[in-house]
Coordinates of C-alpha atoms in Angstrom, one line a residue:
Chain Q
X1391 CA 17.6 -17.2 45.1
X1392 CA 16.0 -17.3 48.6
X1393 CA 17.5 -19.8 50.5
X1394 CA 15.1 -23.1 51.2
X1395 CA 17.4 -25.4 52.1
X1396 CA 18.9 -23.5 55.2
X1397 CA 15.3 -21.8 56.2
X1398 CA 13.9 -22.8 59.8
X1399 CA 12.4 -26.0 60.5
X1400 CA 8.6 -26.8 61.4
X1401 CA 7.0 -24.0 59.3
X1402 CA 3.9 -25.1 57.2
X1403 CA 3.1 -24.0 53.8
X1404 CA 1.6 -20.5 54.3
X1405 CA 4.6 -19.9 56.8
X1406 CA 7.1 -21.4 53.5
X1407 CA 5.6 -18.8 51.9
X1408 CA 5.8 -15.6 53.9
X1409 CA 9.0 -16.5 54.9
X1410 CA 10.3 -17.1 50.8
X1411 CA 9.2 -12.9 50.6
X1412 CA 10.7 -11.8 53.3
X1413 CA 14.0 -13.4 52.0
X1414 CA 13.0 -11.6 49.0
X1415 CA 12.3 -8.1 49.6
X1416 CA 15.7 -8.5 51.6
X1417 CA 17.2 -9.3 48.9
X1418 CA 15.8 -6.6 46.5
X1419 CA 16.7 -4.0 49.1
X1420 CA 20.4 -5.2 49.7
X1421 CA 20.6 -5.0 45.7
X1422 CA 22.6 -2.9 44.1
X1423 CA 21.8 0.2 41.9
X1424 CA 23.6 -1.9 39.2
X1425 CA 21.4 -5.4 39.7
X1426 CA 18.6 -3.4 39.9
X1427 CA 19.1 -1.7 36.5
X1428 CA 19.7 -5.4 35.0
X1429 CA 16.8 -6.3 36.3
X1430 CA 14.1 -3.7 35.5
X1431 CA 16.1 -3.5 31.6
X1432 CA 15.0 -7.1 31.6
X1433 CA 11.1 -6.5 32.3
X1434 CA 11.5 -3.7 29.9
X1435 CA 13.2 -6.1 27.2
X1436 CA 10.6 -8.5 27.9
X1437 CA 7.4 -5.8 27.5
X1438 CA 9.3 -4.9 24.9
X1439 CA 9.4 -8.3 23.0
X1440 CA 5.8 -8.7 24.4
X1441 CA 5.2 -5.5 21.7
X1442 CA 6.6 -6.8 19.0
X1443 CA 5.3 -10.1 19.3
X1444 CA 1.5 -9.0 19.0
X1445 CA 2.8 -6.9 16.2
X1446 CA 4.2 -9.7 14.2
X1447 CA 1.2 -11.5 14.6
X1448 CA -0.9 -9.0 13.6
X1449 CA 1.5 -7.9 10.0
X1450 CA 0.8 -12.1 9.7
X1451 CA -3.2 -12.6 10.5
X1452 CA -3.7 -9.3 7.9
X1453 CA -2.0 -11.5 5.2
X1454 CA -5.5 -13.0 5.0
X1455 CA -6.7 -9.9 3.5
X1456 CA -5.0 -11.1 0.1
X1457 CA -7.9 -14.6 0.1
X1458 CA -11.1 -11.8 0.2
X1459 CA -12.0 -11.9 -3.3
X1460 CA -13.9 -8.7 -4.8
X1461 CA -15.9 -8.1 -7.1
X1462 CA -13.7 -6.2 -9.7
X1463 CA -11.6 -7.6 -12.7
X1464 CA -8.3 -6.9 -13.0
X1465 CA -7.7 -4.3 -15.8
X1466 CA -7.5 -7.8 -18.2
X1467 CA -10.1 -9.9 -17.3
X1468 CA -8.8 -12.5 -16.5
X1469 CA -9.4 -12.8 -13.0
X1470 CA -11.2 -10.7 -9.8
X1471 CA -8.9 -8.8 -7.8
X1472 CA -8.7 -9.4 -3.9
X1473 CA -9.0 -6.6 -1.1
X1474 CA -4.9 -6.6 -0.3
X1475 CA -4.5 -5.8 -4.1
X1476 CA -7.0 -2.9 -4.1
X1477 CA -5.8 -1.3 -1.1
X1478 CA -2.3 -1.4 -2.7
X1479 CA -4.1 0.0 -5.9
X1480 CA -5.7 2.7 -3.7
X1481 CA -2.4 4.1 -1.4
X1482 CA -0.2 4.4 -5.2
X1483 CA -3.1 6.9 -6.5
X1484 CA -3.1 8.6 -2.7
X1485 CA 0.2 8.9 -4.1
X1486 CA 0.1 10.0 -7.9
X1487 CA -3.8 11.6 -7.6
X1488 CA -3.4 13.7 -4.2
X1489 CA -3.6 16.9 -6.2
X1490 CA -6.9 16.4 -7.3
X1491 CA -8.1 16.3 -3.2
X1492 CA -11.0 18.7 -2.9
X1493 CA -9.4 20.6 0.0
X1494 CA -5.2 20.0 1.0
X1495 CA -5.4 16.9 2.3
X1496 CA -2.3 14.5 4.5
X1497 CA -1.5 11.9 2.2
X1498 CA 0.6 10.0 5.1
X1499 CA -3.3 9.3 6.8
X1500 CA -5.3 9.2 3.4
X1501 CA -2.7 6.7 2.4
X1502 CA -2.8 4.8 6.3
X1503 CA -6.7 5.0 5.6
X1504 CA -6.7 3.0 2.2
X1505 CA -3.9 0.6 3.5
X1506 CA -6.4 -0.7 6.4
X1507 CA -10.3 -0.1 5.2
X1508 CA -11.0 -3.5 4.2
X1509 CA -9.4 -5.4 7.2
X1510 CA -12.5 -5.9 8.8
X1511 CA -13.4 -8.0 5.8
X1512 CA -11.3 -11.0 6.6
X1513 CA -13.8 -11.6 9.1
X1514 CA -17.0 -10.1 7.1
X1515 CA -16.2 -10.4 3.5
X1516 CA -16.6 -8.0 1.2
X1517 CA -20.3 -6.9 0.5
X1518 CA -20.4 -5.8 -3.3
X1519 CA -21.9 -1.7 -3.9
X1520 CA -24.7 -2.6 -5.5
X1521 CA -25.9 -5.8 -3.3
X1522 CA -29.0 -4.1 -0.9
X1523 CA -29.7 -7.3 1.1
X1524 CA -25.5 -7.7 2.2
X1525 CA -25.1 -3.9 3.3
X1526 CA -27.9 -4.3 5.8
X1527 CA -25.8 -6.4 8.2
X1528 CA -22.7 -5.0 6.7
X1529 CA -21.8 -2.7 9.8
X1530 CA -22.7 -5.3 12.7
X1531 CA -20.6 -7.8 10.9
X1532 CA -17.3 -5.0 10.3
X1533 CA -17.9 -4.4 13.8
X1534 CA -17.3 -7.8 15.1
X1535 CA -14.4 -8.4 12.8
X1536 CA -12.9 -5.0 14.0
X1537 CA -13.3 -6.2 18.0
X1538 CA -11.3 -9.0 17.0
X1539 CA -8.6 -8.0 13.9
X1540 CA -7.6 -4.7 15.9
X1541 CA -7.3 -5.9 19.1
X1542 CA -4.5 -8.5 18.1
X1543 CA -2.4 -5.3 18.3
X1544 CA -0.8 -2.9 21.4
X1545 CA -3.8 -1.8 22.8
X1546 CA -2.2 1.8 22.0
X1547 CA -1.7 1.1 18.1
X1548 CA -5.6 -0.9 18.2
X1549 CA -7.0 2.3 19.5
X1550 CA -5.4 4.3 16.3
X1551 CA -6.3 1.7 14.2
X1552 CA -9.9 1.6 15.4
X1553 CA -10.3 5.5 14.8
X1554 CA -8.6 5.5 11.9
X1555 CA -11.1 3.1 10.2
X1556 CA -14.3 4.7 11.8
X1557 CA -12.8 8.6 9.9
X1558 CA -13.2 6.2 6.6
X1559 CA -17.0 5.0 7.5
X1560 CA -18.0 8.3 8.4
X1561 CA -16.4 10.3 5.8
X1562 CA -16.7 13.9 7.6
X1563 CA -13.1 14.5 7.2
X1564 CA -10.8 15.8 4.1
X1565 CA -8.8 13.0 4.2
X1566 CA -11.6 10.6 4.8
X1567 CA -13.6 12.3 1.9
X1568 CA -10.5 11.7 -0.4
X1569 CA -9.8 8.1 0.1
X1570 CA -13.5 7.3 0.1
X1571 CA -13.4 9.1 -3.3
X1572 CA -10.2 6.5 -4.8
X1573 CA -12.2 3.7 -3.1
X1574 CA -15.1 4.5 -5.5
X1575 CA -13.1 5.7 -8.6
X1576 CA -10.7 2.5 -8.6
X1577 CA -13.3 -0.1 -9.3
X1578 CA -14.5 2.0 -12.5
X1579 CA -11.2 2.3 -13.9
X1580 CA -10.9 -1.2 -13.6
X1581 CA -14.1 -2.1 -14.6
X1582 CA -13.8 0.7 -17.6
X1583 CA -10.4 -1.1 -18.7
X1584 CA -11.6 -4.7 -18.5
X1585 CA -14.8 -3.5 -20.8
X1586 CA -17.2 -3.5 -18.1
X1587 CA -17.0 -7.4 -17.1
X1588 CA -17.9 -6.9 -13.5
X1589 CA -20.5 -3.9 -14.5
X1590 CA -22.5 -6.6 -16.9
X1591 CA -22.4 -9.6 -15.0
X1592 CA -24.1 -7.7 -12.0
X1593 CA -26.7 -5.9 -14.6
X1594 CA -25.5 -2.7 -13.1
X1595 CA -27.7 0.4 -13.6
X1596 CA -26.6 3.9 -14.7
X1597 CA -28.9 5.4 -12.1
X1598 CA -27.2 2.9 -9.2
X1599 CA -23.5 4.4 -10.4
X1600 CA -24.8 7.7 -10.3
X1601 CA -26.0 7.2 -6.9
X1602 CA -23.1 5.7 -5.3
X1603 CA -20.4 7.5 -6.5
X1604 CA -21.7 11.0 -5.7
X1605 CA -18.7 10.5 -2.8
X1606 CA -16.1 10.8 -5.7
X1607 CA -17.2 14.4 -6.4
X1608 CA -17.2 15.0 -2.7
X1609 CA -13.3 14.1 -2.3
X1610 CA -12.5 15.0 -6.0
X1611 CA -14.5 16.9 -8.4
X1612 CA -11.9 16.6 -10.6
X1613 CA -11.7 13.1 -10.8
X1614 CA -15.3 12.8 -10.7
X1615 CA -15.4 14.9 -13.8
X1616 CA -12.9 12.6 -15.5
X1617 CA -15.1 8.8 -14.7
X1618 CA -17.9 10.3 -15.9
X1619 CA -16.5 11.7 -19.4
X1620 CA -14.2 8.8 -20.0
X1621 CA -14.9 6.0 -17.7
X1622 CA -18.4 5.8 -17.6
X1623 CA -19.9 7.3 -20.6
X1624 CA -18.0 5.3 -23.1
X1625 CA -20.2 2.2 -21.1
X1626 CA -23.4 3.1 -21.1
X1627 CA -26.0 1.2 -23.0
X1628 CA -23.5 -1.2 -23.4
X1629 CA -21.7 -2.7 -19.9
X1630 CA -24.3 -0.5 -18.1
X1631 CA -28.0 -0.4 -18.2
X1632 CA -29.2 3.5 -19.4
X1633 CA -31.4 3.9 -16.8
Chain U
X1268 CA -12.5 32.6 -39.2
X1269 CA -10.0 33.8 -41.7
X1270 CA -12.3 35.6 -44.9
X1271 CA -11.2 32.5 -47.4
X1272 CA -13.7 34.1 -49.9
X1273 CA -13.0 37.4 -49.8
X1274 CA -9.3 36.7 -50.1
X1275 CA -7.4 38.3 -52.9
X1276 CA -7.6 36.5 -56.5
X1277 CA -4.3 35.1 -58.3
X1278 CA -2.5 33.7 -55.1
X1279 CA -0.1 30.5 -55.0
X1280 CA -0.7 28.0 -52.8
X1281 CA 2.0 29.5 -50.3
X1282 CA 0.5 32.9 -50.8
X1283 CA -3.0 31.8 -49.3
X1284 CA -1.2 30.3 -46.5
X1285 CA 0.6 33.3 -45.5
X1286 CA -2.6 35.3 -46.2
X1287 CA -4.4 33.1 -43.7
X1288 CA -1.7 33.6 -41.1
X1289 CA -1.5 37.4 -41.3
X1290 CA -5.4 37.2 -40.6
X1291 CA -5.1 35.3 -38.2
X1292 CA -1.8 37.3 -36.1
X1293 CA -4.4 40.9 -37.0
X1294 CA -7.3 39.0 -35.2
X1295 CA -5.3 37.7 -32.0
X1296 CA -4.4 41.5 -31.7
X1297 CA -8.1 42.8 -31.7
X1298 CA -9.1 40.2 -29.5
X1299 CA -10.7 41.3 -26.0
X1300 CA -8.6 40.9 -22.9
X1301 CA -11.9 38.3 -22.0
X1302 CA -11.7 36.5 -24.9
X1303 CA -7.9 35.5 -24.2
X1304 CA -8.6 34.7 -20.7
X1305 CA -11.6 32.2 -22.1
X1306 CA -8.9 30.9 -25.0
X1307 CA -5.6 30.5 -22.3
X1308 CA -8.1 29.4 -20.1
X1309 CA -9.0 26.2 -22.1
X1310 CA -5.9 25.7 -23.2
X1311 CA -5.2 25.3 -19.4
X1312 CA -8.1 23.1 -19.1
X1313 CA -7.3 20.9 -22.0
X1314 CA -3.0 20.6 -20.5
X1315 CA -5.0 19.8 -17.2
X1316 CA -6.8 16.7 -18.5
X1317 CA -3.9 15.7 -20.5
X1318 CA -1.7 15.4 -17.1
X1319 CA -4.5 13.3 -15.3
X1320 CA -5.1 11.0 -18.5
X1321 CA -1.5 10.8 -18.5
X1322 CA -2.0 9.6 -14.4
X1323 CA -4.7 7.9 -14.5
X1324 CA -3.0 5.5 -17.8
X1325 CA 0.0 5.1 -15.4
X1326 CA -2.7 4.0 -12.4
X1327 CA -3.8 1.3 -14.9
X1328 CA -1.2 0.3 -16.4
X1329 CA 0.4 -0.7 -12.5
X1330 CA -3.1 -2.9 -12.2
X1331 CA -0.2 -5.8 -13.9
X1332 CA 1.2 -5.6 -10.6
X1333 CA -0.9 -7.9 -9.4
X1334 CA -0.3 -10.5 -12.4
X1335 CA 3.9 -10.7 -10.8
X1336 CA 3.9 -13.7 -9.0
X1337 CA 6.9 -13.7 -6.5
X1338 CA 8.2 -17.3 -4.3
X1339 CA 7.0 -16.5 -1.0
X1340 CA 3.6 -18.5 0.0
X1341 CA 0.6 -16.5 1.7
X1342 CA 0.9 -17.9 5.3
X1343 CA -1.4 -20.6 4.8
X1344 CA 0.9 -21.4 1.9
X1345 CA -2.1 -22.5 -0.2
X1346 CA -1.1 -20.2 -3.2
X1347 CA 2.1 -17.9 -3.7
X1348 CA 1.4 -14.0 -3.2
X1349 CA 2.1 -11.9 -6.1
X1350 CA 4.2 -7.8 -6.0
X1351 CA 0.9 -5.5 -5.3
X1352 CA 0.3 -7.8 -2.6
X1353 CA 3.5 -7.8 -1.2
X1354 CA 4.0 -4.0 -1.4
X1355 CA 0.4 -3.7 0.8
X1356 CA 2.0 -6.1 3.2
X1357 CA 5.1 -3.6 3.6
X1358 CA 3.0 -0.8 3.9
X1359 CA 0.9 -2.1 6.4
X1360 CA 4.9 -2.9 8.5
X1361 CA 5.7 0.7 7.7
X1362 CA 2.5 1.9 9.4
X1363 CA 2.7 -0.4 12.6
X1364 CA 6.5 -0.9 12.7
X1365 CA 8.1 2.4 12.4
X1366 CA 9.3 2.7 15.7
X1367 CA 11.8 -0.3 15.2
X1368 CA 14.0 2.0 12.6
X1369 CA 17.0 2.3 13.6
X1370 CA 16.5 5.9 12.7
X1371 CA 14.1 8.1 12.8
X1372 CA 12.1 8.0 9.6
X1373 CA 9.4 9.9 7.4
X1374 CA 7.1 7.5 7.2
X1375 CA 5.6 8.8 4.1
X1376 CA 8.5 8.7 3.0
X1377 CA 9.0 5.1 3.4
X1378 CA 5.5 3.8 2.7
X1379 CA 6.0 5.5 -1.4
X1380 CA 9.2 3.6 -1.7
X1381 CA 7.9 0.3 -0.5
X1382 CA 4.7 1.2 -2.3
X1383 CA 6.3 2.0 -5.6
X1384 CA 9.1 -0.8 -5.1
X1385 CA 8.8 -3.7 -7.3
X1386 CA 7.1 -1.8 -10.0
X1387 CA 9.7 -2.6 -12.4
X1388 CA 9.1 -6.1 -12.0
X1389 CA 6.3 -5.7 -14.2
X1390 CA 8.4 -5.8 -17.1
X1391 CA 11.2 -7.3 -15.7
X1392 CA 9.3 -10.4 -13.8
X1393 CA 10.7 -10.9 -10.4
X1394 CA 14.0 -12.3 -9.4
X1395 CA 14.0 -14.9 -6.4
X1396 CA 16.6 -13.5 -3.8
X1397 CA 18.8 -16.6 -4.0
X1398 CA 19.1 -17.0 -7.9
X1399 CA 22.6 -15.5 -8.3
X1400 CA 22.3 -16.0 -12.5
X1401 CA 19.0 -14.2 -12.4
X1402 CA 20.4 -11.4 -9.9
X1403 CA 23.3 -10.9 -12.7
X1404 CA 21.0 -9.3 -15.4
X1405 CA 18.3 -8.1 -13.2
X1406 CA 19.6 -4.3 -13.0
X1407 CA 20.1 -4.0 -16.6
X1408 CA 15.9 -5.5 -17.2
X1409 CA 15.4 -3.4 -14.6
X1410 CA 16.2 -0.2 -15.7
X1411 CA 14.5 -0.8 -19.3
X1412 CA 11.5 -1.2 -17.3
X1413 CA 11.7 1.8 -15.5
X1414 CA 12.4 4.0 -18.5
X1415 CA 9.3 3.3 -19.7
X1416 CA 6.4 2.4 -17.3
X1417 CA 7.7 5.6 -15.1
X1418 CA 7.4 8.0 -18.2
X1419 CA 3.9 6.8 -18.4
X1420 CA 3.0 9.9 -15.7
X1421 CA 3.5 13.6 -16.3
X1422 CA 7.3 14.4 -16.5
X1423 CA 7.6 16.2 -13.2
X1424 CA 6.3 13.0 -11.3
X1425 CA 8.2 10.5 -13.2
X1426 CA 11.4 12.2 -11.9
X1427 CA 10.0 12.0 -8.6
X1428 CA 9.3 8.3 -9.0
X1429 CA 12.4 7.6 -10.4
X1430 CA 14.3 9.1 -7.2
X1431 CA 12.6 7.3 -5.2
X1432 CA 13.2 4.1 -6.5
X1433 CA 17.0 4.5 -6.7
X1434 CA 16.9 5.7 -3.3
X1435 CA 15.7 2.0 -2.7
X1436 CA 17.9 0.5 -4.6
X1437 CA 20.7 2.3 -3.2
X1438 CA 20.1 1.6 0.2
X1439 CA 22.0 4.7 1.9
X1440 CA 19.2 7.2 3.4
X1441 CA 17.1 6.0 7.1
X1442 CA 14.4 5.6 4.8
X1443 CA 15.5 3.4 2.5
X1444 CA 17.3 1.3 4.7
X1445 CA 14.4 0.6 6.7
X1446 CA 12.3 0.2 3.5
X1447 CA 14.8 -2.7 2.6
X1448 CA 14.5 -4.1 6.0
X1449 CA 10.9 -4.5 5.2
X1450 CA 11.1 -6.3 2.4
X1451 CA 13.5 -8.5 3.8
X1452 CA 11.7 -9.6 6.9
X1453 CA 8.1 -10.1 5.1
X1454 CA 9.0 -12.5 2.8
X1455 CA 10.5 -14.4 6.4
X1456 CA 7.8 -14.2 8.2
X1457 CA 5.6 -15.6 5.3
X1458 CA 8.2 -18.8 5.1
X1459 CA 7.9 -19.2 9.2
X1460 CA 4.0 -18.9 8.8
X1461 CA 3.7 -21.8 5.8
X1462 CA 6.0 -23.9 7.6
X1463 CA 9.4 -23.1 5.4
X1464 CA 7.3 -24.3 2.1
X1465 CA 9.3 -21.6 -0.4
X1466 CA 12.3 -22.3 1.8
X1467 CA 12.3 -25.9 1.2
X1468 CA 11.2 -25.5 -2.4
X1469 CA 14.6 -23.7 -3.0
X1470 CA 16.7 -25.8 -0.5
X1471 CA 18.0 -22.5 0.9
X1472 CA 20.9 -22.7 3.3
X1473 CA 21.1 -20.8 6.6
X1474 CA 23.9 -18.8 5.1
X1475 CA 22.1 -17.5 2.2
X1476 CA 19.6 -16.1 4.8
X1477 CA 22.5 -14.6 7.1
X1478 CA 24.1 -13.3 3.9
X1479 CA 21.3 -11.5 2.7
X1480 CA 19.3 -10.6 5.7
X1481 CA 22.2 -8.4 7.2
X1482 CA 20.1 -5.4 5.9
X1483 CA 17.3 -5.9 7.8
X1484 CA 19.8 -5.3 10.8
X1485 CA 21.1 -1.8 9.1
X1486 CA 17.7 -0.6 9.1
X1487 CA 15.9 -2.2 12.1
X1488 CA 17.6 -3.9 14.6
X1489 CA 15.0 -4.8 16.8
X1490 CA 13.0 -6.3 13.9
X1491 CA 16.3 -8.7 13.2
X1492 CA 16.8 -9.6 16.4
X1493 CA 13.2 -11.0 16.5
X1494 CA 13.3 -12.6 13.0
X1495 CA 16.6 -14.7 14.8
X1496 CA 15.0 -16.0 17.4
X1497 CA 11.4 -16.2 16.1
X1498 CA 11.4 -17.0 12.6
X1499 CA 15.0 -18.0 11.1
X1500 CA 16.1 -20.4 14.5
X1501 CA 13.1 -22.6 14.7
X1502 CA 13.7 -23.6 11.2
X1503 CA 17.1 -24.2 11.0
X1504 CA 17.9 -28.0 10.3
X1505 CA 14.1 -28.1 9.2
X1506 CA 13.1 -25.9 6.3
X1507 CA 16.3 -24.1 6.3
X1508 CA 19.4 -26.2 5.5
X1509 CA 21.9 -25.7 8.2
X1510 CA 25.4 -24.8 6.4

């Protein structure tokens, strides 16, 4: 430590003060190669912690993802399913379905893309597909949420994040076409399974499914083929409107 | 079609058969070389569908994932978070966290296993950590389980899944051990976030946690280091008994 106790008399504060780092960079230039080693390994340690630490709270404010309720009934009935369950639902058919992408797609970022698409709705909530008036304002309020969500993160990892999210909105992208494709294809399975609960309280149209889930034959014809001959058909004039 | 009319008279049951069946063989024979591709090539088409029915059973049948409720409490412990849930949250680590492994890892790798986890808990409910009469049988359930909701998909991917999950369970590969060290520090940081609630609940002693948590260490060393001093030591003598 700089020496107080022994420095000269009669100075006055600003004096203390130059005097204190002068004793200082004295100090750090008598140091030894060793000390100095400690000593920058301890700023690194602590930047290092620093890291962590706005990771960890980040992993802990995304837990809120598992309160925004959708929209969708689980395959049973019984209840709706929440966003942190659907983006689990999503990544395990990135998994299992990635051989029905359009073009070859990386399953690492389709699956990285699914994980985080909804995490702007902790903030925004989630807007149902078929609710005109809510997707208006949708994107001013995702934005928002995004500023805030991403940004509790290493500015390096928010940056990723951030792009990694705008690929899904745009869908230009392989990988971006094929998890926008499971996005759509999920909630018709489960609707399909739970005998169109979610599809008849919302009076959905045939002409509205049509229209929205052109995006699954963009990321994978395949699949697209397969809603419409055994997830959808079954359904209509019954949980959806023919017409 | 085989000529049933024109068939000769004064034939046995067994002779028409065979008589339909040499027909038959004599009109493969003559069949054009584009009429076999159109015949191979539904077959194709049909043993195409099968496999993605097959998939797309398995991707519903996982949807109970969601109905496995496990003892940790969200972190504003209102509710206790259920497996699909849980796996998303490890995901999500595996994403942001991956350069805490203690060894270089396939991150793809590692986001499947964690994905693909607990879904033998479907049938075999979930075992809390520290319920050492539960943990007895719980490989045996386990196994059951797996046999059948695995051999839901397509052979080929069951075997996959099947790895994958006894690479888990075995613990022995970078990937798995820092797959583990996942699922060992979520459920901490979910007790540090809802004050302890699940840790009280259970009256879990400090040594339970050291006991079991040494595997986050194997896999990610900075990540146990920070669950020490941030999540396990400000409880201790609070939520978590100290002995």
């Amino acid at each position: 430590m700089v020496d107080l106790i022994n420095m000269p008399q009669n100075k006055n504060c600003i004096g203390t003060l130059i005097y204190a780092l002068q004793e200082l960079s004295l100090k750090a230039e008598r140091m030894s190669q060793e000390d100095r080693f400690i000593c920058f390994g301890m700023v690194e340690k602590e930047k290092k912690m620093e890291r962590l630490q706005q990771q960890m709270e980040f992993i802990a404010e995304v837990d809120k993802l598992k309160q925004i309720q959708r929209q969708s009934y689980l395959t049973d009935g019984i209840r709706k399913e929440n966003d942190a369950e659907h983006s689990w639902h999503l990544a395990m058919m990135a998994v299992f379905l990635s051989e029905y992408a359009k073009e070859q797609v990386d399953v690492l970022h389709v699956i990285s893309m699914v994980l985080i698409h909804d995490l702007v709705e902790i903030d925004a909530g989630d807007t149902y597909a078929y609710d005109t008036e809510g997707n208006k304002s949708k994107r001013e309020r995702e934005e928002k949420a995004a500023e805030r969500i991403f940004h509790l993160l290493p500015e390096d990892q928010a940056e990723k994040l951030w792009e990694l999210w705008e690929e899904f909105e745009e869908n230009e992208t392989p990988e971006a076409n094929f998890a926008n494709a499971l996005d759509r294809i999920q909630p018709i399975l489960l609707n399909h399974k739970s005998d169109g609960k979610a599809w008849e309280e919302h009076q959905v149209q045939l002409s509205q499914i049509l229209g929205r889930n052109a995006n699954i034959e963009k990321g994978a014809p395949k699949l697209w083929e397969y809603a419409m001959e055994s997830l959808i058909k079954p359904n209509i004039g019954k949980a959806i409107i023919d017409k």
